[in-house]
Amino acid sequence: MEPYKDYSNTGIYKRNTEHTNEINDRLKLMYEAFYRHMKDEAAKYPGFSAYGYNGVQLLTCFDSYIESKKKIMCFGKEAHTSAGRLFEKPTNYQSDEYYSYDYSIAHICDESSLIPKCDCRNTEYLKTRRIISGIGKNGEGADERKVLSILNNNLNKTSLGGNLTPCYSKNDLPKNEATDKWKNINNQIIRDKIVYSPFEFEGVERNIFQHELNILRPTHLIFLSGTGYINHIIRDFGKSFYEDKIKPLMMEISLDSPVSKSHSIITKDEIKDWFNIDEYDTGIEIIYAYHPSAHLSENARLVYNDALSEFARQPE
């Protein structure tokens, strides 16, 4: 029988947020405004069904992130989980239990931790997350500060059971409204209006991603989403951001060369114009790559790992 680990009182949250209470209080209030907004928007669409959509991934600011010279936020595709519900804010957010996966990554090599293997499956995404965090391939040198220094986000804040989540426009609707395909696509268009439309917080209207950028102020963004997420990026960050910053990087990647060779820089003026964020301390540097689950050759995987490691490496 596998051992069982109780994550409700590990101390990981308090131990790693001694200097970030003010930021986390702002995040908590912002997410509360976000959930109120989603429910208000959903009321406009009585036919919308949220059945099967998983809970939204909420970010937290940890001490090691705010103390890093490079403040890194990663964007994957969608969280592969069926946990939570779309309109219900997790009751355990900003408590130890919410960070059980992070705890597992940091302590999987501790013989006394009794962590079940199923709590920390050695997926390609997890291996890549370790590399970005400066942790050895098999978990060597893992500790909580390294694990929590990287913000992990997704282009899709919610998905149907963690599965592929298309991003549609009205042009994608079939002509026949009576078909199941029309109903499914229309439901997903409505979902995007509910989840990704701007809402007011601290007197400014932004969408959920822009509010997160404003509060957490990353200096480096890593997109691990491959080539099939153009519409998602436009939905989340705008067409100018995609055309000017992401499209050139996306054109550089292939299965043989899975990481963009160049980087994009969002200037402070562009951050203000595109995201309505004032007084950003620096620009934001971006790298683009295939998702870690892509079937890469051994050599391509080495190139992939080396490039992401170099991009994320903290200066001395």
CSV table of N, CA, C and O in Angstrom, one decimal, residues 123-242:
chain,number,residue,atom,x,y,z
A,123,THR,N,6.2,13.6,-15.2
A,123,THR,CA,5.8,13.9,-16.6
A,123,THR,C,6.9,14.8,-17.2
A,123,THR,O,7.8,15.4,-16.5
A,124,GLU,N,6.8,15.0,-18.5
A,124,GLU,CA,7.7,15.8,-19.2
A,124,GLU,C,7.6,17.3,-18.7
A,124,GLU,O,8.5,18.1,-18.7
A,125,TYR,N,6.3,17.7,-18.4
A,125,TYR,CA,6.1,19.0,-17.9
A,125,TYR,C,6.8,19.2,-16.6
A,125,TYR,O,7.4,20.3,-16.3
A,126,LEU,N,6.7,18.2,-15.7
A,126,LEU,CA,7.3,18.3,-14.4
A,126,LEU,C,8.9,18.4,-14.6
A,126,LEU,O,9.5,19.2,-13.9
A,127,LYS,N,9.4,17.6,-15.5
A,127,LYS,CA,10.9,17.6,-15.7
A,127,LYS,C,11.3,19.0,-16.2
A,127,LYS,O,12.3,19.5,-15.8
A,128,THR,N,10.5,19.6,-17.1
A,128,THR,CA,10.8,20.9,-17.6
A,128,THR,C,10.7,22.0,-16.5
A,128,THR,O,11.5,22.9,-16.4
A,129,ARG,N,9.7,21.8,-15.7
A,129,ARG,CA,9.5,22.7,-14.6
A,129,ARG,C,10.7,22.7,-13.6
A,129,ARG,O,11.2,23.7,-13.2
A,130,ARG,N,11.2,21.5,-13.4
A,130,ARG,CA,12.4,21.4,-12.6
A,130,ARG,C,13.6,22.1,-13.2
A,130,ARG,O,14.4,22.9,-12.6
A,131,ILE,N,13.8,21.9,-14.5
A,131,ILE,CA,14.9,22.6,-15.3
A,131,ILE,C,14.8,24.1,-15.1
A,131,ILE,O,15.8,24.8,-14.9
A,132,ILE,N,13.6,24.6,-15.3
A,132,ILE,CA,13.4,26.1,-15.3
A,132,ILE,C,13.7,26.6,-13.9
A,132,ILE,O,14.2,27.7,-13.7
A,133,SER,N,13.4,25.8,-12.9
A,133,SER,CA,13.6,26.2,-11.5
A,133,SER,C,15.0,25.9,-11.0
A,133,SER,O,15.3,26.3,-9.8
A,134,GLY,N,15.9,25.4,-11.8
A,134,GLY,CA,17.2,25.1,-11.4
A,134,GLY,C,17.4,23.9,-10.6
A,134,GLY,O,18.3,23.8,-9.8
A,135,ILE,N,16.5,22.9,-10.8
A,135,ILE,CA,16.5,21.6,-10.0
A,135,ILE,C,17.0,20.5,-11.0
A,135,ILE,O,16.8,20.6,-12.2
A,136,GLY,N,17.7,19.5,-10.4
A,136,GLY,CA,18.2,18.4,-11.2
A,136,GLY,C,17.1,17.6,-11.9
A,136,GLY,O,16.0,17.6,-11.5
A,137,LYS,N,17.5,16.9,-13.0
A,137,LYS,CA,16.5,16.2,-13.8
A,137,LYS,C,15.7,15.2,-13.0
A,137,LYS,O,14.5,15.0,-13.2
A,138,ASN,N,16.3,14.6,-12.0
A,138,ASN,CA,15.6,13.6,-11.2
A,138,ASN,C,15.3,14.2,-9.8
A,138,ASN,O,15.0,13.4,-8.9
A,139,GLY,N,15.3,15.5,-9.7
A,139,GLY,CA,14.9,16.1,-8.4
A,139,GLY,C,16.0,16.5,-7.5
A,139,GLY,O,15.8,17.0,-6.4
A,140,GLU,N,17.3,16.3,-8.0
A,140,GLU,CA,18.4,16.6,-7.2
A,140,GLU,C,18.4,18.1,-6.9
A,140,GLU,O,18.2,18.9,-7.7
A,141,GLY,N,18.7,18.4,-5.6
A,141,GLY,CA,18.8,19.8,-5.2
A,141,GLY,C,17.5,20.6,-5.1
A,141,GLY,O,17.4,21.8,-5.0
A,142,ALA,N,16.4,19.8,-5.1
A,142,ALA,CA,15.1,20.4,-5.0
A,142,ALA,C,14.8,21.0,-3.6
A,142,ALA,O,15.2,20.4,-2.6
A,143,ASP,N,14.3,22.2,-3.5
A,143,ASP,CA,13.9,22.7,-2.2
A,143,ASP,C,12.7,23.6,-2.5
A,143,ASP,O,12.4,24.0,-3.7
A,144,GLU,N,12.0,24.0,-1.5
A,144,GLU,CA,10.8,24.8,-1.7
A,144,GLU,C,11.0,26.1,-2.3
A,144,GLU,O,10.2,26.6,-3.2
A,145,ARG,N,12.1,26.8,-2.0
A,145,ARG,CA,12.4,28.1,-2.6
A,145,ARG,C,12.5,28.0,-4.1
A,145,ARG,O,12.0,28.9,-4.8
A,146,LYS,N,13.3,27.1,-4.6
A,146,LYS,CA,13.4,26.9,-6.0
A,146,LYS,C,12.1,26.6,-6.7
A,146,LYS,O,11.8,27.2,-7.7
A,147,VAL,N,11.4,25.7,-6.1
A,147,VAL,CA,10.1,25.3,-6.7
A,147,VAL,C,9.1,26.5,-6.8
A,147,VAL,O,8.4,26.7,-7.8
A,148,LEU,N,9.1,27.2,-5.7
A,148,LEU,CA,8.1,28.3,-5.6
A,148,LEU,C,8.6,29.6,-6.3
A,148,LEU,O,7.8,30.6,-6.3
A,149,SER,N,9.8,29.7,-6.8
A,149,SER,CA,10.3,30.9,-7.4
A,149,SER,C,9.7,31.1,-8.8
A,149,SER,O,9.8,32.2,-9.3
A,150,ILE,N,9.1,30.1,-9.4
A,150,ILE,CA,8.6,30.2,-10.7
A,150,ILE,C,7.0,30.2,-10.6
A,150,ILE,O,6.4,29.4,-10.0
A,151,LEU,N,6.4,31.2,-11.3
A,151,LEU,CA,5.0,31.3,-11.3
A,151,LEU,C,4.5,30.4,-12.5
A,151,LEU,O,4.9,30.6,-13.7
A,152,ASN,N,3.6,29.5,-12.2
A,152,ASN,CA,3.1,28.6,-13.3
A,152,ASN,C,1.6,29.0,-13.6
A,152,ASN,O,0.7,28.9,-12.8
A,153,ASN,N,1.4,29.4,-14.9
A,153,ASN,CA,0.1,29.8,-15.4
A,153,ASN,C,-0.3,29.0,-16.6
A,153,ASN,O,0.5,28.2,-17.0
A,154,ASN,N,-1.5,29.2,-17.1
A,154,ASN,CA,-1.9,28.5,-18.3
A,154,ASN,C,-2.7,29.5,-19.2
A,154,ASN,O,-3.4,30.4,-18.7
A,155,LEU,N,-2.6,29.3,-20.5
A,155,LEU,CA,-3.3,30.2,-21.4
A,155,LEU,C,-4.8,29.9,-21.3
A,155,LEU,O,-5.6,30.8,-21.5
A,156,ASN,N,-5.2,28.7,-20.9
A,156,ASN,CA,-6.6,28.4,-20.6
A,156,ASN,C,-6.8,28.4,-19.0
A,156,ASN,O,-6.1,27.5,-18.4
A,157,LYS,N,-7.6,29.3,-18.5
A,157,LYS,CA,-7.8,29.3,-17.0
A,157,LYS,C,-8.7,28.1,-16.6
A,157,LYS,O,-8.6,27.7,-15.4
A,158,THR,N,-9.4,27.6,-17.5
A,158,THR,CA,-10.3,26.5,-17.2
A,158,THR,C,-10.4,25.6,-18.5
A,158,THR,O,-10.2,26.1,-19.6
A,159,SER,N,-10.8,24.4,-18.3
A,159,SER,CA,-10.9,23.5,-19.5
A,159,SER,C,-11.9,22.4,-19.1
A,159,SER,O,-12.2,22.2,-17.9
A,160,LEU,N,-12.4,21.7,-20.1
A,160,LEU,CA,-13.3,20.5,-19.8
A,160,LEU,C,-12.5,19.3,-19.4
A,160,LEU,O,-11.8,18.7,-20.2
A,161,GLY,N,-12.4,19.2,-18.1
A,161,GLY,CA,-11.7,18.0,-17.5
A,161,GLY,C,-10.2,18.0,-17.8
A,161,GLY,O,-9.6,16.9,-17.8
A,162,GLY,N,-9.6,19.2,-18.1
A,162,GLY,CA,-8.2,19.2,-18.4
A,162,GLY,C,-7.8,18.9,-19.8
A,162,GLY,O,-6.6,18.7,-20.1
A,163,ASN,N,-8.8,18.7,-20.7
A,163,ASN,CA,-8.5,18.3,-22.0
A,163,ASN,C,-8.3,19.5,-22.9
A,163,ASN,O,-8.4,20.7,-22.5
A,164,LEU,N,-7.9,19.3,-24.2
A,164,LEU,CA,-7.7,20.3,-25.2
A,164,LEU,C,-8.8,21.3,-25.2
A,164,LEU,O,-10.0,20.9,-25.2
A,165,THR,N,-8.5,22.6,-25.2
A,165,THR,CA,-9.6,23.6,-25.0
A,165,THR,C,-9.5,24.5,-26.2
A,165,THR,O,-8.7,25.5,-26.2
A,166,PRO,N,-10.3,24.3,-27.3
A,166,PRO,CA,-10.2,25.2,-28.4
A,166,PRO,C,-10.7,26.6,-28.1
A,166,PRO,O,-11.4,26.8,-27.1
A,167,CYS,N,-10.3,27.6,-28.9
A,167,CYS,CA,-10.7,29.0,-28.7
A,167,CYS,C,-11.4,29.4,-30.0
A,167,CYS,O,-10.7,29.5,-31.0
A,168,TYR,N,-12.7,29.6,-30.0
A,168,TYR,CA,-13.5,29.9,-31.2
A,168,TYR,C,-13.9,31.3,-31.3
A,168,TYR,O,-13.9,32.1,-30.3
A,169,SER,N,-14.3,31.7,-32.5
A,169,SER,CA,-14.9,33.0,-32.7
A,169,SER,C,-16.3,32.7,-33.4
A,169,SER,O,-16.6,31.6,-33.8
A,170,LYS,N,-17.1,33.8,-33.6
A,170,LYS,CA,-18.4,33.6,-34.2
A,170,LYS,C,-18.3,33.1,-35.6
A,170,LYS,O,-19.2,32.4,-36.1
A,171,ASN,N,-17.1,33.4,-36.3
A,171,ASN,CA,-16.9,32.9,-37.6
A,171,ASN,C,-16.8,31.4,-37.7
A,171,ASN,O,-16.9,30.8,-38.8
A,172,ASP,N,-16.5,30.7,-36.6
A,172,ASP,CA,-16.4,29.3,-36.5
A,172,ASP,C,-17.7,28.6,-36.4
A,172,ASP,O,-17.7,27.3,-36.5
A,173,LEU,N,-18.8,29.3,-36.1
A,173,LEU,CA,-20.1,28.6,-35.9
A,173,LEU,C,-20.6,28.1,-37.2
A,173,LEU,O,-20.6,28.8,-38.2
A,174,PRO,N,-21.1,26.8,-37.2
A,174,PRO,CA,-21.8,26.3,-38.4
A,174,PRO,C,-23.0,27.1,-38.7
A,174,PRO,O,-23.6,27.8,-37.8
A,175,LYS,N,-23.5,27.0,-39.9
A,175,LYS,CA,-24.7,27.7,-40.3
A,175,LYS,C,-25.9,27.2,-39.6
A,175,LYS,O,-26.9,27.9,-39.4
A,176,ASN,N,-26.0,25.9,-39.4
A,176,ASN,CA,-27.1,25.3,-38.8
A,176,ASN,C,-27.1,25.3,-37.3
A,176,ASN,O,-26.3,24.6,-36.7
A,177,GLU,N,-27.9,26.2,-36.7
A,177,GLU,CA,-27.9,26.4,-35.3
A,177,GLU,C,-28.5,25.2,-34.5
A,177,GLU,O,-28.4,25.1,-33.3
A,178,ALA,N,-29.1,24.3,-35.2
A,178,ALA,CA,-29.8,23.1,-34.6
A,178,ALA,C,-28.9,22.0,-34.3
A,178,ALA,O,-29.2,21.0,-33.6
A,179,THR,N,-27.6,22.1,-34.7
A,179,THR,CA,-26.7,20.9,-34.6
A,179,THR,C,-26.0,21.0,-33.2
A,179,THR,O,-25.9,22.1,-32.6
A,180,ASP,N,-25.6,19.8,-32.8
A,180,ASP,CA,-24.8,19.8,-31.5
A,180,ASP,C,-23.5,20.5,-31.6
A,180,ASP,O,-23.0,21.1,-30.7
A,181,LYS,N,-22.9,20.5,-32.8
A,181,LYS,CA,-21.6,21.2,-33.0
A,181,LYS,C,-21.8,22.7,-32.8
A,181,LYS,O,-21.0,23.3,-32.2
A,182,TRP,N,-22.9,23.2,-33.4
A,182,TRP,CA,-23.2,24.7,-33.2
A,182,TRP,C,-23.3,25.0,-31.7
A,182,TRP,O,-22.7,25.9,-31.2
A,183,LYS,N,-24.1,24.1,-31.0
A,183,LYS,CA,-24.3,24.4,-29.5
A,183,LYS,C,-23.0,24.3,-28.7
A,183,LYS,O,-22.7,25.1,-27.8
A,184,ASN,N,-22.1,23.3,-29.1
A,184,ASN,CA,-20.9,23.2,-28.4
A,184,ASN,C,-19.9,24.3,-28.6
A,184,ASN,O,-19.3,24.9,-27.7
A,185,ILE,N,-19.8,24.8,-29.8
A,185,ILE,CA,-18.9,25.9,-30.2
A,185,ILE,C,-19.5,27.2,-29.5
A,185,ILE,O,-18.7,28.0,-28.9
A,186,ASN,N,-20.8,27.4,-29.6
A,186,ASN,CA,-21.4,28.6,-29.0
A,186,ASN,C,-21.2,28.6,-27.5
A,186,ASN,O,-20.9,29.7,-26.9
A,187,ASN,N,-21.3,27.4,-26.9
A,187,ASN,CA,-21.1,27.4,-25.4
A,187,ASN,C,-19.6,27.8,-25.1
A,187,ASN,O,-19.4,28.5,-24.1
A,188,GLN,N,-18.7,27.4,-25.9
A,188,GLN,CA,-17.3,27.7,-25.6
A,188,GLN,C,-17.0,29.2,-25.9
A,188,GLN,O,-16.2,29.8,-25.3
A,189,ILE,N,-17.7,29.8,-26.9
A,189,ILE,CA,-17.6,31.2,-27.2
A,189,ILE,C,-18.1,32.0,-26.0
A,189,ILE,O,-17.5,33.0,-25.5
A,190,ILE,N,-19.2,31.6,-25.4
A,190,ILE,CA,-19.8,32.2,-24.2
A,190,ILE,C,-18.9,32.0,-23.0
A,190,ILE,O,-18.7,33.0,-22.3
A,191,ARG,N,-18.3,30.8,-22.9
A,191,ARG,CA,-17.4,30.6,-21.8
A,191,ARG,C,-16.2,31.6,-21.8
A,191,ARG,O,-15.9,32.2,-20.8
A,192,ASP,N,-15.7,31.9,-23.0
A,192,ASP,CA,-14.6,32.8,-23.1
A,192,ASP,C,-15.0,34.3,-22.8
A,192,ASP,O,-14.2,35.0,-22.2
A,193,LYS,N,-16.2,34.6,-23.1
A,193,LYS,CA,-16.8,35.9,-22.7
A,193,LYS,C,-16.9,36.0,-21.2
A,193,LYS,O,-16.6,37.1,-20.6
A,194,ILE,N,-17.3,35.0,-20.6
A,194,ILE,CA,-17.5,35.0,-19.1
A,194,ILE,C,-16.1,35.0,-18.4
A,194,ILE,O,-15.9,35.8,-17.4
A,195,VAL,N,-15.1,34.2,-18.8
A,195,VAL,CA,-13.9,34.0,-18.1
A,195,VAL,C,-12.9,35.1,-18.4
A,195,VAL,O,-12.1,35.5,-17.6
A,196,TYR,N,-12.8,35.5,-19.7
A,196,TYR,CA,-11.7,36.4,-20.1
A,196,TYR,C,-12.0,37.8,-20.4
A,196,TYR,O,-11.1,38.6,-20.9
A,197,SER,N,-13.2,38.2,-20.2
A,197,SER,CA,-13.6,39.6,-20.5
A,197,SER,C,-13.0,40.5,-19.3
A,197,SER,O,-12.8,40.0,-18.2
A,198,PRO,N,-12.8,41.8,-19.6
A,198,PRO,CA,-12.2,42.7,-18.6
A,198,PRO,C,-13.2,42.9,-17.4
A,198,PRO,O,-14.4,42.9,-17.6
A,199,PHE,N,-12.6,43.1,-16.2
A,199,PHE,CA,-13.4,43.4,-15.0
A,199,PHE,C,-12.6,44.5,-14.2
A,199,PHE,O,-11.4,44.5,-14.3
A,200,GLU,N,-13.3,45.2,-13.4
A,200,GLU,CA,-12.6,46.3,-12.6
A,200,GLU,C,-12.0,45.8,-11.3
A,200,GLU,O,-12.7,45.0,-10.6
A,201,PHE,N,-10.8,46.2,-11.1
A,201,PHE,CA,-10.1,45.9,-9.8
A,201,PHE,C,-9.2,47.1,-9.6
A,201,PHE,O,-8.5,47.5,-10.5
A,202,GLU,N,-9.2,47.7,-8.4
A,202,GLU,CA,-8.4,48.8,-8.0
A,202,GLU,C,-8.6,50.0,-9.0
A,202,GLU,O,-7.7,50.7,-9.3
A,203,GLY,N,-9.9,50.1,-9.5
A,203,GLY,CA,-10.3,51.2,-10.3
A,203,GLY,C,-9.9,51.1,-11.8
A,203,GLY,O,-10.1,52.1,-12.5
A,204,VAL,N,-9.4,49.9,-12.2
A,204,VAL,CA,-8.9,49.8,-13.6
A,204,VAL,C,-9.5,48.5,-14.1
A,204,VAL,O,-9.6,47.5,-13.5
A,205,GLU,N,-10.0,48.5,-15.4
A,205,GLU,CA,-10.5,47.4,-16.1
A,205,GLU,C,-9.4,46.7,-16.8
A,205,GLU,O,-8.7,47.3,-17.7
A,206,ARG,N,-9.2,45.4,-16.6
A,206,ARG,CA,-8.3,44.5,-17.3
A,206,ARG,C,-8.9,43.1,-17.3
A,206,ARG,O,-9.8,42.8,-16.5
A,207,ASN,N,-8.4,42.2,-18.2
A,207,ASN,CA,-8.8,40.8,-18.0
A,207,ASN,C,-7.9,40.2,-17.0
A,207,ASN,O,-7.0,40.8,-16.4
A,208,ILE,N,-8.2,38.9,-16.7
A,208,ILE,CA,-7.6,38.2,-15.6
A,208,ILE,C,-6.0,38.1,-15.7
A,208,ILE,O,-5.3,38.3,-14.8
A,209,PHE,N,-5.5,37.9,-16.9
A,209,PHE,CA,-4.1,37.8,-17.2
A,209,PHE,C,-3.4,39.2,-16.9
A,209,PHE,O,-2.3,39.2,-16.3
A,210,GLN,N,-4.1,40.2,-17.4
A,210,GLN,CA,-3.5,41.6,-17.2
A,210,GLN,C,-3.5,42.0,-15.7
A,210,GLN,O,-2.5,42.6,-15.3
A,211,HIS,N,-4.5,41.6,-15.0
A,211,HIS,CA,-4.5,41.9,-13.6
A,211,HIS,C,-3.4,41.2,-12.9
A,211,HIS,O,-2.7,41.7,-12.0
A,212,GLU,N,-3.1,39.9,-13.3
A,212,GLU,CA,-2.1,39.1,-12.7
A,212,GLU,C,-0.7,39.7,-13.0
A,212,GLU,O,0.2,39.8,-12.1
A,213,LEU,N,-0.5,40.2,-14.2
A,213,LEU,CA,0.8,40.8,-14.6
A,213,LEU,C,1.0,42.1,-13.8
A,213,LEU,O,2.1,42.4,-13.3
A,214,ASN,N,-0.1,42.9,-13.6
A,214,ASN,CA,0.0,44.1,-12.8
A,214,ASN,C,0.4,43.9,-11.4
A,214,ASN,O,1.3,44.6,-10.9
A,215,ILE,N,-0.1,42.9,-10.8
A,215,ILE,CA,0.2,42.6,-9.3
A,215,ILE,C,1.5,41.9,-9.2
A,215,ILE,O,2.3,42.3,-8.3
A,216,LEU,N,1.8,41.0,-10.0
A,216,LEU,CA,3.0,40.1,-9.8
A,216,LEU,C,4.3,40.6,-10.6
A,216,LEU,O,5.4,40.2,-10.2
A,217,ARG,N,4.1,41.5,-11.6
A,217,ARG,CA,5.2,42.1,-12.3
A,217,ARG,C,6.4,41.2,-12.7
A,217,ARG,O,7.5,41.4,-12.3
A,218,PRO,N,6.1,40.1,-13.5
A,218,PRO,CA,7.2,39.3,-13.9
A,218,PRO,C,8.1,40.1,-14.9
A,218,PRO,O,7.6,41.0,-15.6
A,219,THR,N,9.3,39.7,-14.9
A,219,THR,CA,10.3,40.3,-15.9
A,219,THR,C,10.6,39.4,-17.1
A,219,THR,O,11.1,39.8,-18.1
A,220,HIS,N,10.2,38.1,-16.9
A,220,HIS,CA,10.4,37.1,-18.0
A,220,HIS,C,9.2,36.2,-18.1
A,220,HIS,O,8.7,35.7,-17.1
A,221,LEU,N,8.8,36.0,-19.4
A,221,LEU,CA,7.7,35.1,-19.7
A,221,LEU,C,8.2,33.9,-20.5
A,221,LEU,O,8.9,34.1,-21.5
A,222,ILE,N,7.8,32.7,-20.1
A,222,ILE,CA,8.1,31.5,-20.9
A,222,ILE,C,6.8,30.9,-21.4
A,222,ILE,O,6.0,30.5,-20.6
A,223,PHE,N,6.6,30.9,-22.7
A,223,PHE,CA,5.4,30.3,-23.3
A,223,PHE,C,5.8,28.9,-23.8
A,223,PHE,O,6.6,28.7,-24.7
A,224,LEU,N,5.1,27.9,-23.2
A,224,LEU,CA,5.3,26.5,-23.5
A,224,LEU,C,4.1,25.9,-24.1
A,224,LEU,O,3.4,25.0,-23.6
A,225,SER,N,3.7,26.5,-25.3
A,225,SER,CA,2.4,26.1,-25.8
A,225,SER,C,2.4,25.7,-27.3
A,225,SER,O,1.4,25.4,-27.8
A,226,GLY,N,3.6,25.7,-27.9
A,226,GLY,CA,3.6,25.2,-29.3
A,226,GLY,C,2.9,26.1,-30.3
A,226,GLY,O,2.8,27.3,-30.0
A,227,THR,N,2.4,25.6,-31.4
A,227,THR,CA,1.9,26.4,-32.5
A,227,THR,C,0.4,26.5,-32.6
A,227,THR,O,-0.2,27.2,-33.4
A,228,GLY,N,-0.3,25.7,-31.8
A,228,GLY,CA,-1.8,25.7,-32.0
A,228,GLY,C,-2.6,26.6,-31.1
A,228,GLY,O,-3.8,26.4,-30.9
A,229,TYR,N,-2.0,27.6,-30.5
A,229,TYR,CA,-2.7,28.4,-29.5
A,229,TYR,C,-2.6,29.9,-29.8
A,229,TYR,O,-2.7,30.7,-29.0
A,230,ILE,N,-2.7,30.2,-31.1
A,230,ILE,CA,-2.7,31.6,-31.6
A,230,ILE,C,-3.9,32.3,-31.1
A,230,ILE,O,-3.8,33.4,-30.5
A,231,ASN,N,-5.1,31.7,-31.3
A,231,ASN,CA,-6.3,32.4,-30.8
A,231,ASN,C,-6.4,32.6,-29.3
A,231,ASN,O,-6.9,33.6,-28.9
A,232,HIS,N,-5.8,31.7,-28.6
A,232,HIS,CA,-5.8,31.8,-27.1
A,232,HIS,C,-4.9,33.0,-26.7
A,232,HIS,O,-5.3,33.8,-25.8
A,233,ILE,N,-3.8,33.1,-27.4
A,233,ILE,CA,-2.8,34.2,-27.0
A,233,ILE,C,-3.5,35.6,-27.4
A,233,ILE,O,-3.4,36.5,-26.6
A,234,ILE,N,-4.1,35.7,-28.5
A,234,ILE,CA,-4.8,36.9,-28.9
A,234,ILE,C,-6.0,37.2,-27.9
A,234,ILE,O,-6.1,38.3,-27.5
A,235,ARG,N,-6.7,36.2,-27.5
A,235,ARG,CA,-7.8,36.4,-26.5
A,235,ARG,C,-7.2,36.9,-25.2
A,235,ARG,O,-7.8,37.8,-24.6
A,236,ASP,N,-6.1,36.4,-24.8
A,236,ASP,CA,-5.6,36.7,-23.4
A,236,ASP,C,-4.8,38.0,-23.4
A,236,ASP,O,-4.8,38.7,-22.4
A,237,PHE,N,-4.0,38.3,-24.5
A,237,PHE,CA,-3.1,39.4,-24.4
A,237,PHE,C,-3.3,40.4,-25.6
A,237,PHE,O,-2.6,41.4,-25.6
A,238,GLY,N,-4.1,40.1,-26.5
A,238,GLY,CA,-4.4,41.1,-27.6
A,238,GLY,C,-3.7,40.7,-28.9
A,238,GLY,O,-2.6,40.1,-28.9
A,239,LYS,N,-4.2,41.2,-30.0
A,239,LYS,CA,-3.7,40.9,-31.3
A,239,LYS,C,-2.3,41.6,-31.6
A,239,LYS,O,-1.4,41.0,-32.2
A,240,SER,N,-2.1,42.8,-31.1
A,240,SER,CA,-0.8,43.5,-31.2
A,240,SER,C,0.3,42.7,-30.5
A,240,SER,O,1.4,42.6,-31.1
A,241,PHE,N,0.0,42.2,-29.3
A,241,PHE,CA,1.0,41.4,-28.6
A,241,PHE,C,1.4,40.2,-29.4
A,241,PHE,O,2.6,39.8,-29.5
A,242,TYR,N,0.4,39.5,-30.0
A,242,TYR,CA,0.7,38.3,-30.8
A,242,TYR,C,1.5,38.6,-32.0
A,242,TYR,O,2.5,38.0,-32.3
